Coordinates of N, CA, C and O in Angstrom, one line a residue:
X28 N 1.2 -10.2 -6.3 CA 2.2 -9.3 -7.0 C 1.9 -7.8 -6.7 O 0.7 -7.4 -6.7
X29 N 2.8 -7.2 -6.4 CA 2.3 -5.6 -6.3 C 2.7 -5.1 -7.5 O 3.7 -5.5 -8.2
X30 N 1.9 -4.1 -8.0 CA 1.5 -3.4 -8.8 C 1.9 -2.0 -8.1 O 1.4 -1.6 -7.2
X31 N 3.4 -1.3 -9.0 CA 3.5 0.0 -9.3 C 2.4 1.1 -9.5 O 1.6 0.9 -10.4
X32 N 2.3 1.9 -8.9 CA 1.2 3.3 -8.8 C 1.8 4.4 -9.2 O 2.2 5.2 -8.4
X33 N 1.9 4.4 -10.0 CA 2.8 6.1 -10.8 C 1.6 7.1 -10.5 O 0.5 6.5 -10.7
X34 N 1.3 8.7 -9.9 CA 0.5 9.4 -9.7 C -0.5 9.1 -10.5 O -1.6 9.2 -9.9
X35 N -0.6 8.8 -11.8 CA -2.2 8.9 -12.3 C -2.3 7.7 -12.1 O -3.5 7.4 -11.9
X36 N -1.6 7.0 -12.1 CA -2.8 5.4 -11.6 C -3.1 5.2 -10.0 O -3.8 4.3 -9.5
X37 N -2.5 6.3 -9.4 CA -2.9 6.1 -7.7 C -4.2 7.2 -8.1 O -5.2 7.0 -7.5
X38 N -4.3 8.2 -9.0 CA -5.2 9.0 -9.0 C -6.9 8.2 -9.5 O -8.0 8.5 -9.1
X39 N -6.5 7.1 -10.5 CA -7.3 6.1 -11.2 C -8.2 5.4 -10.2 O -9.4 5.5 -10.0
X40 N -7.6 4.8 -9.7 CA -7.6 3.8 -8.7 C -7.4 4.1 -7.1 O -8.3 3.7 -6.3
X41 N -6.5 4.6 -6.7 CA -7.1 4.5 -5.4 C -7.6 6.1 -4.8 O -8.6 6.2 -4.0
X42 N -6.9 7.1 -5.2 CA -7.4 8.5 -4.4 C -6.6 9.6 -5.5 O -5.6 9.6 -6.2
X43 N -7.7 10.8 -5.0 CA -7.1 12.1 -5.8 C -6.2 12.8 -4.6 O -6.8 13.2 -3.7
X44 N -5.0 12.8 -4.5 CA -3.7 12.6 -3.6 C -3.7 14.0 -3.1 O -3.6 14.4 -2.0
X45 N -3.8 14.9 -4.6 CA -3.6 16.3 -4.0 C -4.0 17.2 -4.4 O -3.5 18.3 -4.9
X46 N -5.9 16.3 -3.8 CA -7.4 17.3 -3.6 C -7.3 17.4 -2.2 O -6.7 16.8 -1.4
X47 N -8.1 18.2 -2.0 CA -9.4 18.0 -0.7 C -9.9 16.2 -0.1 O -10.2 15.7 1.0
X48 N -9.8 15.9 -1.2 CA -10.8 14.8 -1.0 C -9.5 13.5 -1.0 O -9.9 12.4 -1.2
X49 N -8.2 13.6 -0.9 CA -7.4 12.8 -0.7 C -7.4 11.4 0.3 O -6.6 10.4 0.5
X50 N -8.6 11.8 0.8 CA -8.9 10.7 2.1 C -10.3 10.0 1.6 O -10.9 9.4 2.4
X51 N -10.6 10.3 0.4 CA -12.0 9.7 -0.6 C -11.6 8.3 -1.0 O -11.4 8.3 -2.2
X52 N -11.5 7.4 -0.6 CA -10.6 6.0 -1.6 C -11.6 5.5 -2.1 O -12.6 5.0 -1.5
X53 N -11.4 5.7 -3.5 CA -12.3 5.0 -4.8 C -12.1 3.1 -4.9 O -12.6 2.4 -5.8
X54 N -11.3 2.7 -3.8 CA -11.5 1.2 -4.1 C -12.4 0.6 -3.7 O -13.1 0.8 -2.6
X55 N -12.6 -0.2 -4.5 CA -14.1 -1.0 -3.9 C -14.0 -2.1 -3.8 O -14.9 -2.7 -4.3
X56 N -12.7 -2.8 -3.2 CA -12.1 -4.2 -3.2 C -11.2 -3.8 -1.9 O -10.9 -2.6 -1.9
X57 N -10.8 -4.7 -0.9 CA -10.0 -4.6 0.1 C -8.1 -4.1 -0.9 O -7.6 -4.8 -1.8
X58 N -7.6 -2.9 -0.4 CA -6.3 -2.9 -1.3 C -5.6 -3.1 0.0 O -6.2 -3.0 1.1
X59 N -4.5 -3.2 -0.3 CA -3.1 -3.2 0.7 C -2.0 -2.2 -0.6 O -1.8 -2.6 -1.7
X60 N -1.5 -1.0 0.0 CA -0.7 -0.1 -0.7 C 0.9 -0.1 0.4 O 1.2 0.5 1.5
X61 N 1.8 -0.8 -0.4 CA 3.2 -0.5 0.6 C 3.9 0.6 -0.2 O 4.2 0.7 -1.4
X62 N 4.0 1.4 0.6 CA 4.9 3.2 0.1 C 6.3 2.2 0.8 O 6.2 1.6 1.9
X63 N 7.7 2.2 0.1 CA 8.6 1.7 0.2 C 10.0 2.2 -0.1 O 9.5 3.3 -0.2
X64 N 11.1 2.4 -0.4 CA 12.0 3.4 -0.9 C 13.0 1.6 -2.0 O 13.1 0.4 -1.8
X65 N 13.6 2.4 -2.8 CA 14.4 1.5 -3.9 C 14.9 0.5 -3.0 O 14.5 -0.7 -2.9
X66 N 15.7 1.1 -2.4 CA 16.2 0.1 -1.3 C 15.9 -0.5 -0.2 O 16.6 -0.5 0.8
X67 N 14.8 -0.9 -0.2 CA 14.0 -1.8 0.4 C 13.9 -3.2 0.1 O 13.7 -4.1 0.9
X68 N 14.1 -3.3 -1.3 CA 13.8 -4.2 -2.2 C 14.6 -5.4 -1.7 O 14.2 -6.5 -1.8
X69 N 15.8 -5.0 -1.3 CA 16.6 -5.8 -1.0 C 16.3 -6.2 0.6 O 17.1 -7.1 0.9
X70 N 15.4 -5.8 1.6 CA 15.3 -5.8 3.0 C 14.8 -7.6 2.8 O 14.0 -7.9 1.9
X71 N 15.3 -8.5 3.6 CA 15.2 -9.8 3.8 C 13.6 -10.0 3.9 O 12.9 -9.6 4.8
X72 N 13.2 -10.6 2.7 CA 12.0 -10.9 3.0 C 10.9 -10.2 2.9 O 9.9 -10.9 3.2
X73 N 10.6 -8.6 2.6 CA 10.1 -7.6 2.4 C 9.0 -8.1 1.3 O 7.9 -8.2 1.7
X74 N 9.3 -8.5 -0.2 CA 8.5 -8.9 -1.0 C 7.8 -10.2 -0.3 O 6.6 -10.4 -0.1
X75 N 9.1 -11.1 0.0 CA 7.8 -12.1 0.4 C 7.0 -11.9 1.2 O 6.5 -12.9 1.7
X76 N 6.5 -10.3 1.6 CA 5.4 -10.1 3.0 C 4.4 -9.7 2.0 O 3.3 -9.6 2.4
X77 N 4.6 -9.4 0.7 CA 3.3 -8.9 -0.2 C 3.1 -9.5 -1.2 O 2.0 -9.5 -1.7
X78 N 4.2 -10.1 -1.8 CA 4.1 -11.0 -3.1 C 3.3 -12.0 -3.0 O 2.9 -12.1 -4.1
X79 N 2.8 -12.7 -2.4 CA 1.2 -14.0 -2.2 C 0.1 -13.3 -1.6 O -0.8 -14.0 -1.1
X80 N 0.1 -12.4 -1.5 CA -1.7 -11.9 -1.0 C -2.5 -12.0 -2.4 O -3.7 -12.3 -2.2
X81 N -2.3 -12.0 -2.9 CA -3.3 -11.9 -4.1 C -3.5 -13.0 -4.2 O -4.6 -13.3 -3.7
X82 N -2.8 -13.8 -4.8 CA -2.9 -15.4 -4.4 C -3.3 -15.8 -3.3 O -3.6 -17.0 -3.5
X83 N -3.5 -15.5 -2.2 CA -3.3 -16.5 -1.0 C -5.2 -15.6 -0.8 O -6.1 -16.4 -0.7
X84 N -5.3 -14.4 -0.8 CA -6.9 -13.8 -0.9 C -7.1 -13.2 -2.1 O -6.6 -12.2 -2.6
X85 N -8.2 -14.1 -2.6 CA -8.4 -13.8 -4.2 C -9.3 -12.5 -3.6 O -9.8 -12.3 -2.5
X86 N -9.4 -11.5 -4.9 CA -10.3 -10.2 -4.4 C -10.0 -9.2 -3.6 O -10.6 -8.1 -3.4
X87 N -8.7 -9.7 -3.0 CA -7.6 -8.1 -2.1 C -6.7 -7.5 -3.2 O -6.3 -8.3 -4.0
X88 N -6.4 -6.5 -3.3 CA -5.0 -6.2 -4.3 C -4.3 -5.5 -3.5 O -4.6 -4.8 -2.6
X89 N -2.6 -5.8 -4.4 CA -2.1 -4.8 -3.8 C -0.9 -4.1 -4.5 O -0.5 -4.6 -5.6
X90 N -0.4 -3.1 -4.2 CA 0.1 -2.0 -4.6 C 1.4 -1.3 -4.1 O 1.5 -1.1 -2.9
X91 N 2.3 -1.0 -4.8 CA 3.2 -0.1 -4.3 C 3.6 1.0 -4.8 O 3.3 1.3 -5.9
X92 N 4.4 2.0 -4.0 CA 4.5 3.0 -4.6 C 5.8 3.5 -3.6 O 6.0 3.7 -2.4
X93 N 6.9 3.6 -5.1 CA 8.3 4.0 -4.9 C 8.4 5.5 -4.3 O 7.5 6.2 -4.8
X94 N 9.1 6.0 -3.5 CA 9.6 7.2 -2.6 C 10.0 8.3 -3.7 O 9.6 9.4 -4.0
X95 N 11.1 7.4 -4.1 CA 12.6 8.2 -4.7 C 11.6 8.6 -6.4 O 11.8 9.4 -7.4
X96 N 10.4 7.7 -6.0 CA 10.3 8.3 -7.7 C 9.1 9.0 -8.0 O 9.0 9.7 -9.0
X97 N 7.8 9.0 -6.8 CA 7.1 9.6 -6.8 C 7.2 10.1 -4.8 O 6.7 9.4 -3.9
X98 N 7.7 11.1 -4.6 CA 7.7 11.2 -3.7 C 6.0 12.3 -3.0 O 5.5 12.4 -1.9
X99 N 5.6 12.8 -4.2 CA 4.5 13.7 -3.8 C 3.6 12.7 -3.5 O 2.7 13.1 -2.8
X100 N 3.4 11.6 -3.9 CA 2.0 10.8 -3.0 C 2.1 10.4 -1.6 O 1.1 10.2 -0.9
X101 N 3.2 10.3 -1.2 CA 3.4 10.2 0.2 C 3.6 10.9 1.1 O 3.5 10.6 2.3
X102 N 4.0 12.0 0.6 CA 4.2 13.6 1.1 C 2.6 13.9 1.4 O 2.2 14.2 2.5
X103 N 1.8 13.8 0.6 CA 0.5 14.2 0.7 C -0.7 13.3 1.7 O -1.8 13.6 2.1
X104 N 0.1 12.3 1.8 CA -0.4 11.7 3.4 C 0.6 11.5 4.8 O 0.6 10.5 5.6
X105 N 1.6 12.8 4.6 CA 2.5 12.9 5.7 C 3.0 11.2 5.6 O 2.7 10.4 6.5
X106 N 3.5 11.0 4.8 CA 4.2 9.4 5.3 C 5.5 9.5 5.7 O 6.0 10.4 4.9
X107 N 6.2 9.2 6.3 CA 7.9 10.0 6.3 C 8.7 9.0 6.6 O 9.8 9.1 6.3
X108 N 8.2 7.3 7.2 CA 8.8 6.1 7.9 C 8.3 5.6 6.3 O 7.6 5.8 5.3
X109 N 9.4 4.7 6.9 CA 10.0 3.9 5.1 C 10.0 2.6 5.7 O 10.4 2.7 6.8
X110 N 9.6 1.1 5.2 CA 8.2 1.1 4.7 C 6.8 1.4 5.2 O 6.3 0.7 6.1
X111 N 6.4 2.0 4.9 CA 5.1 2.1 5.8 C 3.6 1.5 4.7 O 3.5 1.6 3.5
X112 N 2.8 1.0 5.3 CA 1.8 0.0 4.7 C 0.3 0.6 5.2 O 0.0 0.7 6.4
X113 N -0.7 1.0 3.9 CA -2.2 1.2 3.8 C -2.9 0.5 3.8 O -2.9 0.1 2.6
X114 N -3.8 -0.2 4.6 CA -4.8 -1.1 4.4 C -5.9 -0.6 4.3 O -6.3 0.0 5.3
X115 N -6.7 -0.7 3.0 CA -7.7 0.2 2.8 C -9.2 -0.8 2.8 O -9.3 -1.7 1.9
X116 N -10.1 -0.6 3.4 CA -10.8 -1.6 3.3 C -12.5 -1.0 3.2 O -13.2 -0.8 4.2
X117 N -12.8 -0.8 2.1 CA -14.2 -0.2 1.7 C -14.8 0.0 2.4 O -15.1 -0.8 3.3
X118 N -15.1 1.0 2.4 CA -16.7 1.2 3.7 C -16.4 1.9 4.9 O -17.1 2.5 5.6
X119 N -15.0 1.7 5.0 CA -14.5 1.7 6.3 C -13.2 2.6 6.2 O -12.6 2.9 5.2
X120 N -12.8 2.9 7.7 CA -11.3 3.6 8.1 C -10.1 3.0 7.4 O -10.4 1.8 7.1
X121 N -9.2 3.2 7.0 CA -8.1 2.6 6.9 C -7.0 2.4 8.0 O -7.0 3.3 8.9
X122 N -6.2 1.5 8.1 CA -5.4 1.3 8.6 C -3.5 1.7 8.3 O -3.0 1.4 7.2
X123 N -3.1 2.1 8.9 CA -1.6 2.7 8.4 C -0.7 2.1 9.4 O -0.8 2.4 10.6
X124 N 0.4 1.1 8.9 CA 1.4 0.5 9.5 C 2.4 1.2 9.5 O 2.4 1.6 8.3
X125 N 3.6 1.7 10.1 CA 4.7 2.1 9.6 C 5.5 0.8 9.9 O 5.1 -0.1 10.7
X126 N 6.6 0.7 9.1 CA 7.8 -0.5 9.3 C 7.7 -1.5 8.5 O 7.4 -1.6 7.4
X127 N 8.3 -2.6 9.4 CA 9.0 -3.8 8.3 C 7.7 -4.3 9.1 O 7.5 -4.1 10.2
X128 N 6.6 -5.5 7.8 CA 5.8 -6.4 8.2 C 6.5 -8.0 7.6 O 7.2 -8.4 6.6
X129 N 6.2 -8.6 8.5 CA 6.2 -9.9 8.4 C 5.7 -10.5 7.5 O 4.5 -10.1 7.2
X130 N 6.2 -11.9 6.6 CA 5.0 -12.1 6.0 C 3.6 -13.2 7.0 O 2.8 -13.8 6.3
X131 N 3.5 -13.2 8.2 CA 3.1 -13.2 9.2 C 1.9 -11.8 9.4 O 0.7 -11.7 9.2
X132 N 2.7 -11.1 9.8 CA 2.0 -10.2 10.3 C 1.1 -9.4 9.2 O 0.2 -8.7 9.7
X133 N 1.4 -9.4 7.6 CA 0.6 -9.3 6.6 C -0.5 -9.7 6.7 O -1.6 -9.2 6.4
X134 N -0.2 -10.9 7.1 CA -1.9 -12.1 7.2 C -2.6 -11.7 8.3 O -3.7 -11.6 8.6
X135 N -1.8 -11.7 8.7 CA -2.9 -11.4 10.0 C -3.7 -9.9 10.1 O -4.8 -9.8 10.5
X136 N -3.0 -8.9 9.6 CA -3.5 -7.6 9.2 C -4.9 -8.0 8.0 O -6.0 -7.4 8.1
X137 N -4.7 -8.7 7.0 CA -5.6 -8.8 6.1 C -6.7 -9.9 6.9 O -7.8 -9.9 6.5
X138 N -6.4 -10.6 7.8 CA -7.4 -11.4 8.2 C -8.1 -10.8 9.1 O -9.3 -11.2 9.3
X139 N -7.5 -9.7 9.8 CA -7.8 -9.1 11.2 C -9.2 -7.9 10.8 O -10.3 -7.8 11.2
X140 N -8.2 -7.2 9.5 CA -8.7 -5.9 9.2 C -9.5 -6.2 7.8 O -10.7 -6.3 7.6
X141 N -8.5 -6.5 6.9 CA -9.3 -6.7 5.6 C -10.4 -7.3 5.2 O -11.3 -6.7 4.6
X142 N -10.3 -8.5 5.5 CA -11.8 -9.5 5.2 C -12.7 -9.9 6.5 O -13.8 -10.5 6.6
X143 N -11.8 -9.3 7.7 CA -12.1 -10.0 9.2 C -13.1 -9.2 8.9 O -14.1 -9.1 9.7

């Protein structure tokens, strides 16, 4: 299930968006973050590329975060391609997809990058 990120809970949880330290990610669990716009929701199959990760790898989460409603967290990592996808994985670089993922190519991103 993705979980909505309104600024203080992206501030909570994954990063302080717009410090210095914006590229500091406080998760300490593999996250997957899709930055998406309203109307996406409706793109064929779009949820079903993120709705079973949680389920499908217990211990990844993941997250979304609307355009139209919080536009300054994505502004603050130049995001400008709608959907575009963060794979954040402790310890380590993150990954940034822009576009439509598969629910295919989700798994394979989380198997590749996340837990790989």
């Amino acid at each position: 299930m993705l979980h909505h990120l309104s600024p203080q809970l992206f501030k909570e949880r994954i990063a302080d968006f717009d410090t210095a330290e914006k590229w500091s990610f406080k998760c300490d669990i593999p996250t997957i973050i899709l930055f998406r716009k309203n109307e996406h929701l409706y793109l064929k199959g779009l949820r079903d590329s993120y709705e079973s990760i949680e389920s499908k790898y217990p211990g990844v989460k993941t997250y979304e975060v609307l355009e139209e409603e919080n536009p300054e967290i994505a502004a603050a990592y130049d995001i400008i391609t709608f959907p575009t996808t963060i794979f954040i994985r402790p310890g380590s670089d993150i990954k940034i997809v822009n576009g439509y993922l598969s629910p295919e190519a989700v798994d394979a991103e989380v198997n590749r990058y996340l837990i790989g």
